[in-house]
PDB file of C-alpha atoms in Angstrom:
ATOM      1  CA  MET A   1     -21.235   8.619 -20.879  1.00 41.00           C
ATOM      2  CA  SER A   2     -23.208   9.858 -18.141  1.00 51.00           C
ATOM      3  CA  SER A   3     -21.289  12.771 -16.890  1.00 75.00           C
ATOM      4  CA  LEU A   4     -21.627  10.716 -13.267  1.00 90.00           C
ATOM      5  CA  PHE A   5     -19.179   8.054 -14.479  1.00 92.00           C
ATOM      6  CA  LYS A   6     -16.022   8.062 -16.495  1.00 94.00           C
ATOM      7  CA  GLU A   7     -13.095   5.886 -17.086  1.00 96.00           C
ATOM      8  CA  ILE A   8     -10.241   7.956 -17.851  1.00 97.00           C
ATOM      9  CA  ASP A   9      -8.104   5.196 -18.508  1.00 97.00           C
ATOM     10  CA  SER A  10      -7.865   1.184 -19.181  1.00 97.00           C
ATOM     11  CA  GLN A  11      -4.221  -0.393 -20.213  1.00 95.00           C
ATOM     12  CA  ALA A  12      -3.359  -4.715 -20.668  1.00 95.00           C
ATOM     13  CA  SER A  13      -1.040  -5.632 -17.587  1.00 92.00           C
ATOM     14  CA  SER A  14       0.665  -8.302 -16.385  1.00 88.00           C
ATOM     15  CA  LEU A  15      -2.358  -9.122 -14.220  1.00 88.00           C
ATOM     16  CA  GLY A  16      -4.562  -8.391 -16.813  1.00 92.00           C
ATOM     17  CA  GLU A  17      -7.316  -4.751 -17.719  1.00 96.00           C
ATOM     18  CA  ILE A  18      -6.662  -2.429 -15.518  1.00 97.00           C
ATOM     19  CA  SER A  19      -8.123   0.579 -15.402  1.00 97.00           C
ATOM     20  CA  LEU A  20      -8.913   4.227 -13.803  1.00 98.00           C
ATOM     21  CA  ARG A  21     -12.450   5.280 -13.307  1.00 96.00           C
ATOM     22  CA  ARG A  22     -13.834   8.090 -11.827  1.00 96.00           C
ATOM     23  CA  ARG A  23     -17.648   8.345 -10.486  1.00 93.00           C
ATOM     24  CA  ARG A  24     -20.632  10.696  -8.687  1.00 92.00           C
ATOM     25  CA  ILE A  25     -22.770   9.204  -6.387  1.00 90.00           C
ATOM     26  CA  PRO A  26     -25.405  11.875  -5.909  1.00 88.00           C
ATOM     27  CA  ALA A  27     -26.816  10.548  -2.153  1.00 84.00           C
ATOM     28  CA  PHE A  28     -23.787  10.928  -1.494  1.00 83.00           C
ATOM     29  CA  GLY A  29     -22.864  14.267  -1.405  1.00 81.00           C
ATOM     30  CA  ASP A  30     -21.050  16.868  -4.529  1.00 83.00           C
ATOM     31  CA  ARG A  31     -17.479  14.193  -5.116  1.00 88.00           C
ATOM     32  CA  ASP A  32     -15.470  12.271  -7.384  1.00 94.00           C
ATOM     33  CA  ILE A  33     -14.970   8.812  -6.056  1.00 95.00           C
ATOM     34  CA  TYR A  34     -11.741   7.455  -7.550  1.00 97.00           C
ATOM     35  CA  GLU A  35     -11.336   3.205  -8.605  1.00 96.00           C
ATOM     36  CA  VAL A  36      -9.641   0.999  -9.265  1.00 97.00           C
ATOM     37  CA  LYS A  37     -10.926  -2.449 -11.485  1.00 95.00           C
ATOM     38  CA  LEU A  38      -7.982  -5.624 -12.213  1.00 93.00           C
ATOM     39  CA  GLY A  39     -10.548  -7.027 -14.998  1.00 90.00           C
ATOM     40  CA  GLU A  40     -13.849  -7.354 -13.208  1.00 86.00           C
ATOM     41  CA  GLU A  41     -12.750  -7.416  -9.583  1.00 88.00           C
ATOM     42  CA  PHE A  42     -13.052  -3.916  -7.840  1.00 88.00           C
ATOM     43  CA  LEU A  43      -8.515  -3.126  -6.330  1.00 92.00           C
ATOM     44  CA  MET A  44      -9.543  -0.231  -4.541  1.00 94.00           C
ATOM     45  CA  SER A  45     -11.696   3.124  -3.955  1.00 95.00           C
ATOM     46  CA  SER A  46     -11.220   6.762  -2.852  1.00 96.00           C
ATOM     47  CA  MET A  47     -14.011   6.060  -0.530  1.00 94.00           C
ATOM     48  CA  PHE A  48     -12.552   3.818   1.366  1.00 94.00           C
ATOM     49  CA  VAL A  49      -9.021   5.464   3.185  1.00 97.00           C
ATOM     50  CA  ASP A  50      -8.691   5.376   6.245  1.00 97.00           C
ATOM     51  CA  ALA A  51      -7.157   1.471   7.002  1.00 97.00           C
ATOM     52  CA  GLU A  52      -4.695   2.724   4.010  1.00 98.00           C
ATOM     53  CA  GLU A  53      -3.834   6.014   5.598  1.00 98.00           C
ATOM     54  CA  ALA A  54      -4.131   3.559   9.284  1.00 98.00           C
ATOM     55  CA  LEU A  55      -1.491   1.497   7.334  1.00 98.00           C
ATOM     56  CA  SER A  56       1.281   4.778   7.831  1.00 98.00           C
ATOM     57  CA  THR A  57       0.174   5.756  11.256  1.00 98.00           C
ATOM     58  CA  LEU A  58       0.575   3.283  12.809  1.00 98.00           C
ATOM     59  CA  GLY A  59       3.179   2.030  11.530  1.00 98.00           C
ATOM     60  CA  LEU A  60       5.950   5.558  11.301  1.00 98.00           C
ATOM     61  CA  ALA A  61       4.381   5.235  15.354  1.00 98.00           C
ATOM     62  CA  GLN A  62       6.346   2.817  15.872  1.00 98.00           C
ATOM     63  CA  VAL A  63       9.459   3.730  14.136  1.00 98.00           C
ATOM     64  CA  GLN A  64      12.097   5.677  16.309  1.00 96.00           C
ATOM     65  CA  GLY A  65      14.782   8.725  15.473  1.00 97.00           C
ATOM     66  CA  GLU A  66      15.194  11.466  12.623  1.00 98.00           C
ATOM     67  CA  ASP A  67      15.285  11.260   9.129  1.00 98.00           C
ATOM     68  CA  LEU A  68      13.899   8.448   8.028  1.00 98.00           C
ATOM     69  CA  SER A  69      13.728   5.789   4.959  1.00 98.00           C
ATOM     70  CA  VAL A  70      10.985   4.286   3.544  1.00 99.00           C
ATOM     71  CA  VAL A  71       9.199   2.009   1.521  1.00 99.00           C
ATOM     72  CA  VAL A  72       6.254   1.651   0.390  1.00 99.00           C
ATOM     73  CA  GLY A  73       4.747  -1.594  -1.176  1.00 98.00           C
ATOM     74  CA  GLY A  74       1.627  -0.396  -3.517  1.00 98.00           C
ATOM     75  CA  LEU A  75       1.090   2.891  -4.535  1.00 98.00           C
ATOM     76  CA  GLY A  76      -2.835   2.006  -5.070  1.00 96.00           C
ATOM     77  CA  LEU A  77      -4.418   5.215  -5.162  1.00 98.00           C
ATOM     78  CA  GLY A  78      -1.415   6.732  -2.890  1.00 98.00           C
ATOM     79  CA  TYR A  79      -3.338   7.507  -0.366  1.00 98.00           C
ATOM     80  CA  THR A  80      -0.432   5.112   1.690  1.00 98.00           C
ATOM     81  CA  ALA A  81       2.601   7.101   0.571  1.00 98.00           C
ATOM     82  CA  VAL A  82       0.676  10.899   1.224  1.00 98.00           C
ATOM     83  CA  ALA A  83       0.108   9.685   5.092  1.00 98.00           C
ATOM     84  CA  ALA A  84       3.821   9.195   5.315  1.00 98.00           C
ATOM     85  CA  LEU A  85       4.884  11.666   3.659  1.00 98.00           C
ATOM     86  CA  LYS A  86       3.084  14.244   6.863  1.00 98.00           C
ATOM     87  CA  ASP A  87       5.456  11.921   8.988  1.00 98.00           C
ATOM     88  CA  GLU A  88       8.081  14.958   8.786  1.00 98.00           C
ATOM     89  CA  ARG A  89      11.474  13.042  10.256  1.00 98.00           C
ATOM     90  CA  ILE A  90      10.836  11.003   6.383  1.00 98.00           C
ATOM     91  CA  THR A  91      13.990  12.408   4.693  1.00 98.00           C
ATOM     92  CA  GLU A  92      13.021   9.609   1.876  1.00 98.00           C
ATOM     93  CA  LEU A  93       9.753   7.125   0.600  1.00 98.00           C
ATOM     94  CA  LEU A  94      10.398   4.528  -2.313  1.00 98.00           C
ATOM     95  CA  VAL A  95       6.854   3.548  -3.130  1.00 98.00           C
ATOM     96  CA  VAL A  96       7.092   0.443  -4.870  1.00 98.00           C
ATOM     97  CA  ASP A  97       4.455  -0.805  -7.942  1.00 97.00           C
ATOM     98  CA  ALA A  98       5.018  -3.967 -10.210  1.00 96.00           C
ATOM     99  CA  LEU A  99       2.619  -1.538 -12.810  1.00 95.00           C
ATOM    100  CA  GLU A 100       3.756   1.092 -15.219  1.00 96.00           C
ATOM    101  CA  THR A 101       0.022   2.053 -15.728  1.00 96.00           C
ATOM    102  CA  VAL A 102      -0.187   2.167 -11.195  1.00 97.00           C
ATOM    103  CA  ILE A 103       2.614   5.006 -11.165  1.00 98.00           C
ATOM    104  CA  SER A 104       1.653   7.245 -15.097  1.00 98.00           C
ATOM    105  CA  TRP A 105      -1.306   7.783 -13.561  1.00 98.00           C
ATOM    106  CA  HIS A 106       0.007   9.625 -10.266  1.00 98.00           C
ATOM    107  CA  GLN A 107       2.855  10.819 -12.837  1.00 98.00           C
ATOM    108  CA  LYS A 108       0.753  11.900 -15.331  1.00 98.00           C
ATOM    109  CA  GLU A 109      -1.866  13.564 -12.579  1.00 98.00           C
ATOM    110  CA  LEU A 110      -4.629  11.427 -13.515  1.00 98.00           C
ATOM    111  CA  VAL A 111      -5.452  10.837  -9.671  1.00 98.00           C
ATOM    112  CA  PRO A 112      -6.122  13.437  -6.954  1.00 97.00           C
ATOM    113  CA  LEU A 113      -2.902  13.088  -5.119  1.00 98.00           C
ATOM    114  CA  GLY A 114      -0.450  12.277  -7.952  1.00 98.00           C
ATOM    115  CA  LYS A 115       1.087  16.383  -7.387  1.00 98.00           C
ATOM    116  CA  ILE A 116       1.612  15.789  -4.092  1.00 98.00           C
ATOM    117  CA  LEU A 117       3.663  12.849  -4.760  1.00 98.00           C
ATOM    118  CA  ASN A 118       4.797  14.215  -8.020  1.00 98.00           C
ATOM    119  CA  THR A 119       5.672  17.867  -6.229  1.00 98.00           C
ATOM    120  CA  ASP A 120       7.069  15.961  -2.865  1.00 98.00           C
ATOM    121  CA  LYS A 121      11.176  15.473  -2.899  1.00 98.00           C
ATOM    122  CA  ARG A 122      11.334  12.532  -0.612  1.00 98.00           C
ATOM    123  CA  ASN A 123       9.229  10.580  -2.718  1.00 98.00           C
ATOM    124  CA  ARG A 124       9.960   8.324  -5.868  1.00 98.00           C
ATOM    125  CA  TYR A 125       8.444   5.641  -7.987  1.00 98.00           C
ATOM    126  CA  VAL A 126      10.331   2.076  -8.109  1.00 98.00           C
ATOM    127  CA  LEU A 127       8.854   0.141 -10.784  1.00 98.00           C
ATOM    128  CA  GLY A 128       9.444  -3.438  -9.951  1.00 97.00           C
ATOM    129  CA  SER A 129       7.811  -6.521  -7.736  1.00 97.00           C
ATOM    130  CA  PHE A 130       7.681  -5.530  -4.731  1.00 98.00           C
ATOM    131  CA  PHE A 131       7.981  -9.232  -3.724  1.00 98.00           C
ATOM    132  CA  ASP A 132      10.805 -10.048  -5.854  1.00 98.00           C
ATOM    133  CA  LEU A 133      12.740  -6.994  -4.199  1.00 98.00           C
ATOM    134  CA  ALA A 134      11.800  -7.698  -0.978  1.00 98.00           C
ATOM    135  CA  THR A 135      13.623 -11.684  -1.069  1.00 98.00           C
ATOM    136  CA  ASP A 136      16.357 -10.077  -2.553  1.00 97.00           C
ATOM    137  CA  PRO A 137      17.943  -8.441   0.253  1.00 96.00           C
ATOM    138  CA  SER A 138      21.972  -8.623  -1.455  1.00 96.00           C
ATOM    139  CA  THR A 139      19.843  -5.913  -4.376  1.00 96.00           C
ATOM    140  CA  GLY A 140      16.967  -4.625  -2.134  1.00 98.00           C
ATOM    141  CA  PHE A 141      14.063  -2.488  -2.733  1.00 98.00           C
ATOM    142  CA  ASP A 142      16.693   1.046  -4.082  1.00 98.00           C
ATOM    143  CA  PRO A 143      17.975   0.969  -7.930  1.00 95.00           C
ATOM    144  CA  SER A 144      20.663   2.583  -7.259  1.00 96.00           C
ATOM    145  CA  HIS A 145      21.671   1.785  -3.841  1.00 97.00           C
ATOM    146  CA  ALA A 146      21.806  -1.626  -3.536  1.00 97.00           C
ATOM    147  CA  GLY A 147      21.424  -3.699  -0.389  1.00 96.00           C
ATOM    148  CA  LYS A 148      19.785  -0.308   1.554  1.00 97.00           C
ATOM    149  CA  LYS A 149      18.340  -0.430   4.370  1.00 98.00           C
ATOM    150  CA  PHE A 150      15.307   1.056   5.521  1.00 98.00           C
ATOM    151  CA  ASP A 151      13.487   2.228   9.042  1.00 98.00           C
ATOM    152  CA  ALA A 152      10.373   1.081   7.567  1.00 99.00           C
ATOM    153  CA  ILE A 153       8.643  -1.163   4.937  1.00 99.00           C
ATOM    154  CA  LEU A 154       4.632  -0.465   4.766  1.00 99.00           C
ATOM    155  CA  LEU A 155       2.616  -3.179   2.418  1.00 98.00           C
ATOM    156  CA  ASP A 156      -0.902  -2.825   0.793  1.00 98.00           C
ATOM    157  CA  ILE A 157      -0.896  -4.982  -2.225  1.00 97.00           C
ATOM    158  CA  ASP A 158      -2.263  -8.349  -1.417  1.00 96.00           C
ATOM    159  CA  HIS A 159      -6.029  -8.697   0.033  1.00 96.00           C
ATOM    160  CA  SER A 160      -4.383 -10.870   3.433  1.00 98.00           C
ATOM    161  CA  PRO A 161      -1.819 -12.501   4.633  1.00 98.00           C
ATOM    162  CA  THR A 162      -4.033 -15.194   2.554  1.00 97.00           C
ATOM    163  CA  GLU A 163      -6.194 -13.860  -0.386  1.00 97.00           C
ATOM    164  CA  PHE A 164      -4.007 -12.741  -3.137  1.00 96.00           C
ATOM    165  CA  LEU A 165      -3.817  -9.761  -5.633  1.00 94.00           C
ATOM    166  CA  ASN A 166      -1.278 -13.038  -7.820  1.00 93.00           C
ATOM    167  CA  PRO A 167      -1.110 -16.643  -7.262  1.00 95.00           C
ATOM    168  CA  SER A 168       3.109 -15.918  -7.180  1.00 95.00           C
ATOM    169  CA  ASN A 169       2.628 -13.799  -4.131  1.00 97.00           C
ATOM    170  CA  ALA A 170       1.618 -16.433  -1.927  1.00 97.00           C
ATOM    171  CA  GLY A 171       5.478 -17.787  -1.714  1.00 97.00           C
ATOM    172  CA  PHE A 172       6.013 -14.314  -0.047  1.00 98.00           C
ATOM    173  CA  TYR A 173       4.410 -15.538   3.357  1.00 98.00           C
ATOM    174  CA  THR A 174       6.677 -17.697   4.936  1.00 98.00           C
ATOM    175  CA  THR A 175       9.489 -17.457   7.559  1.00 98.00           C
ATOM    176  CA  ALA A 176      11.748 -17.680   5.164  1.00 98.00           C
ATOM    177  CA  ASN A 177      11.440 -14.557   2.931  1.00 98.00           C
ATOM    178  CA  LEU A 178       9.753 -12.332   5.951  1.00 98.00           C
ATOM    179  CA  SER A 179      12.928 -12.784   6.903  1.00 98.00           C
ATOM    180  CA  ARG A 180      14.604 -11.764   4.170  1.00 98.00           C
ATOM    181  CA  MET A 181      12.439  -8.528   3.414  1.00 98.00           C
ATOM    182  CA  ALA A 182      13.434  -7.591   7.695  1.00 98.00           C
ATOM    183  CA  GLU A 183      17.509  -8.496   6.445  1.00 98.00           C
ATOM    184  CA  GLN A 184      16.606  -4.784   4.811  1.00 98.00           C
ATOM    185  CA  LEU A 185      15.297  -3.412   7.737  1.00 98.00           C
ATOM    186  CA  LYS A 186      17.517  -1.459  10.050  1.00 98.00           C
ATOM    187  CA  PRO A 187      17.828  -2.362  13.708  1.00 98.00           C
ATOM    188  CA  ASN A 188      14.355  -1.254  15.484  1.00 98.00           C
ATOM    189  CA  GLY A 189      13.039  -1.257  11.806  1.00 98.00           C
ATOM    190  CA  VAL A 190       9.443  -1.774  11.490  1.00 99.00           C
ATOM    191  CA  PHE A 191       6.835  -3.326   9.222  1.00 99.00           C
ATOM    192  CA  ALA A 192       3.418  -2.856   8.702  1.00 99.00           C
ATOM    193  CA  MET A 193       0.843  -4.426   6.444  1.00 98.00           C
ATOM    194  CA  TRP A 194      -2.376  -3.743   5.294  1.00 98.00           C
ATOM    195  CA  SER A 195      -5.570  -6.580   5.296  1.00 98.00           C
ATOM    196  CA  GLN A 196      -8.944  -6.501   4.066  1.00 97.00           C
ATOM    197  CA  ASN A 197     -10.187  -9.173   6.865  1.00 97.00           C
ATOM    198  CA  PRO A 198     -10.196  -9.215  10.550  1.00 97.00           C
ATOM    199  CA  PRO A 199      -6.595  -9.932  12.424  1.00 97.00           C
ATOM    200  CA  GLU A 200      -5.826 -13.927  11.577  1.00 98.00           C
ATOM    201  CA  ASP A 201      -4.001 -15.982  14.183  1.00 98.00           C
ATOM    202  CA  ASN A 202      -1.905 -17.996  12.081  1.00 98.00           C
ATOM    203  CA  PHE A 203       0.058 -15.051  10.922  1.00 98.00           C
ATOM    204  CA  ILE A 204       0.571 -13.350  13.731  1.00 98.00           C
ATOM    205  CA  GLU A 205       2.281 -16.556  15.182  1.00 98.00           C
ATOM    206  CA  LEU A 206       4.215 -16.953  11.297  1.00 98.00           C
ATOM    207  CA  LEU A 207       4.977 -12.575  11.878  1.00 98.00           C
ATOM    208  CA  LYS A 208       6.615 -14.057  15.397  1.00 98.00           C
ATOM    209  CA  THR A 209       9.054 -16.411  14.351  1.00 98.00           C
ATOM    210  CA  VAL A 210      10.765 -13.030  12.081  1.00 98.00           C
ATOM    211  CA  PHE A 211      10.192 -10.205  14.614  1.00 98.00           C
ATOM    212  CA  ALA A 212      10.677  -9.748  18.344  1.00 98.00           C
ATOM    213  CA  SER A 213       7.027  -7.492  18.877  1.00 98.00           C
ATOM    214  CA  VAL A 214       3.625  -7.828  16.339  1.00 98.00           C
ATOM    215  CA  ASN A 215       0.421  -6.065  17.283  1.00 98.00           C
ATOM    216  CA  SER A 216      -2.497  -6.212  15.230  1.00 98.00           C
ATOM    217  CA  HIS A 217      -5.045  -3.363  15.021  1.00 98.00           C
ATOM    218  CA  LEU A 218      -8.741  -3.340  14.006  1.00 98.00           C
ATOM    219  CA  VAL A 219      -9.302   0.011  11.326  1.00 98.00           C
ATOM    220  CA  THR A 220     -13.191   0.727  11.550  1.00 97.00           C
ATOM    221  CA  PHE A 221     -15.237   2.919   9.124  1.00 96.00           C
ATOM    222  CA  ASP A 222     -18.117   4.310   7.748  1.00 93.00           C
ATOM    223  CA  ASN A 223     -19.508   1.700   5.156  1.00 92.00           C
ATOM    224  CA  PRO A 224     -22.245   4.048   3.344  1.00 88.00           C
ATOM    225  CA  PHE A 225     -23.165   1.247   0.467  1.00 84.00           C
ATOM    226  CA  GLN A 226     -23.607  -1.258   4.112  1.00 83.00           C
ATOM    227  CA  GLY A 227     -25.778   1.379   5.869  1.00 83.00           C
ATOM    228  CA  GLY A 228     -23.034   0.795   8.511  1.00 92.00           C
ATOM    229  CA  GLN A 229     -19.736   0.528   9.606  1.00 95.00           C
ATOM    230  CA  SER A 230     -16.537  -1.907   8.237  1.00 96.00           C
ATOM    231  CA  THR A 231     -13.418  -2.969   8.973  1.00 97.00           C
ATOM    232  CA  ASN A 232      -9.728  -3.563   7.730  1.00 98.00           C
ATOM    233  CA  SER A 233      -6.936  -4.432   9.599  1.00 98.00           C
ATOM    234  CA  VAL A 234      -3.248  -2.906   9.922  1.00 98.00           C
ATOM    235  CA  TYR A 235      -0.739  -5.521  11.494  1.00 98.00           C
ATOM    236  CA  VAL A 236       2.780  -3.511  13.279  1.00 98.00           C
ATOM    237  CA  CYS A 237       5.835  -5.673  13.538  1.00 98.00           C
ATOM    238  CA  VAL A 238       9.319  -4.311  15.487  1.00 98.00           C
ATOM    239  CA  LYS A 239      12.592  -5.701  14.532  1.00 98.00           C
ATOM    240  CA  GLU A 240      15.205  -6.809  17.378  1.00 95.00           C
TER     241      GLU A 240
END
C-alpha cells in the first residue's frame, strides 16, 4: 500500500460498510488528511472542518449562563465536539452517535482528536440514535439521567434538512418531532444544526413553528479541489 494512502479501519454497520482512511496529497502540503466513507460515499474529511467548528461557536455564542450541559449529535471526526469544549462554560458534553465503530475510533485514538476528547473529563460518548433519543423526552439523551434538560443541542448528522444519511431520519424534520427535542432544552436553550447546502427557506419556516428565534449563517471556506471557496450553513435557534 502506498505511504500516501492507508485504510485504517473498515467495519460493517447498520448503515453499510464504514471506513476510516488516511491520505497525503503532496500538492496540499505535508499533512495527514483523515476521511470517513460510508460505502462509496464520502461522509467527511479533515480538510473541511470550518463549518463543523462553526456549528459549536455560532451555537454556543447564543447560549446564556454558566455551567452548561450540551449535546452534540454526530461524532464524525470530532471537530464539533472539540470546538465545543473550548467553551470554558461547558461542564458536561454528551456526544451521541449511532455507530459504535465511530465511537471506538476515538476511544482507541485512531483519529487525531480522539486523545483530546478522551482526556477531557467533561466529555462523554453516548451510543444511540440521536433521532430516537431526541423524540423521546421522557428518556432523553442522558442514559444515566432520564428527562435531563440541556443548554444546547448541536446537530451534524444528515447532509441537509432534505438530504438524509438514512431515509428514516426524514421523520425528524417536523414540527412535532422538533418540538419533542425542544422539550429537552432549558428555557432560552439553543438548537443549532449544520447543513452542506445554503439556507433553505422552507426549513427556516419549519424551525419558526418551534423556536422563538431562528437565524441562518453561511460559512465560507477554501476548497482546493475546486480551486476556490465552498459554503456550508449553520442554523441557530433559541427556545423561549
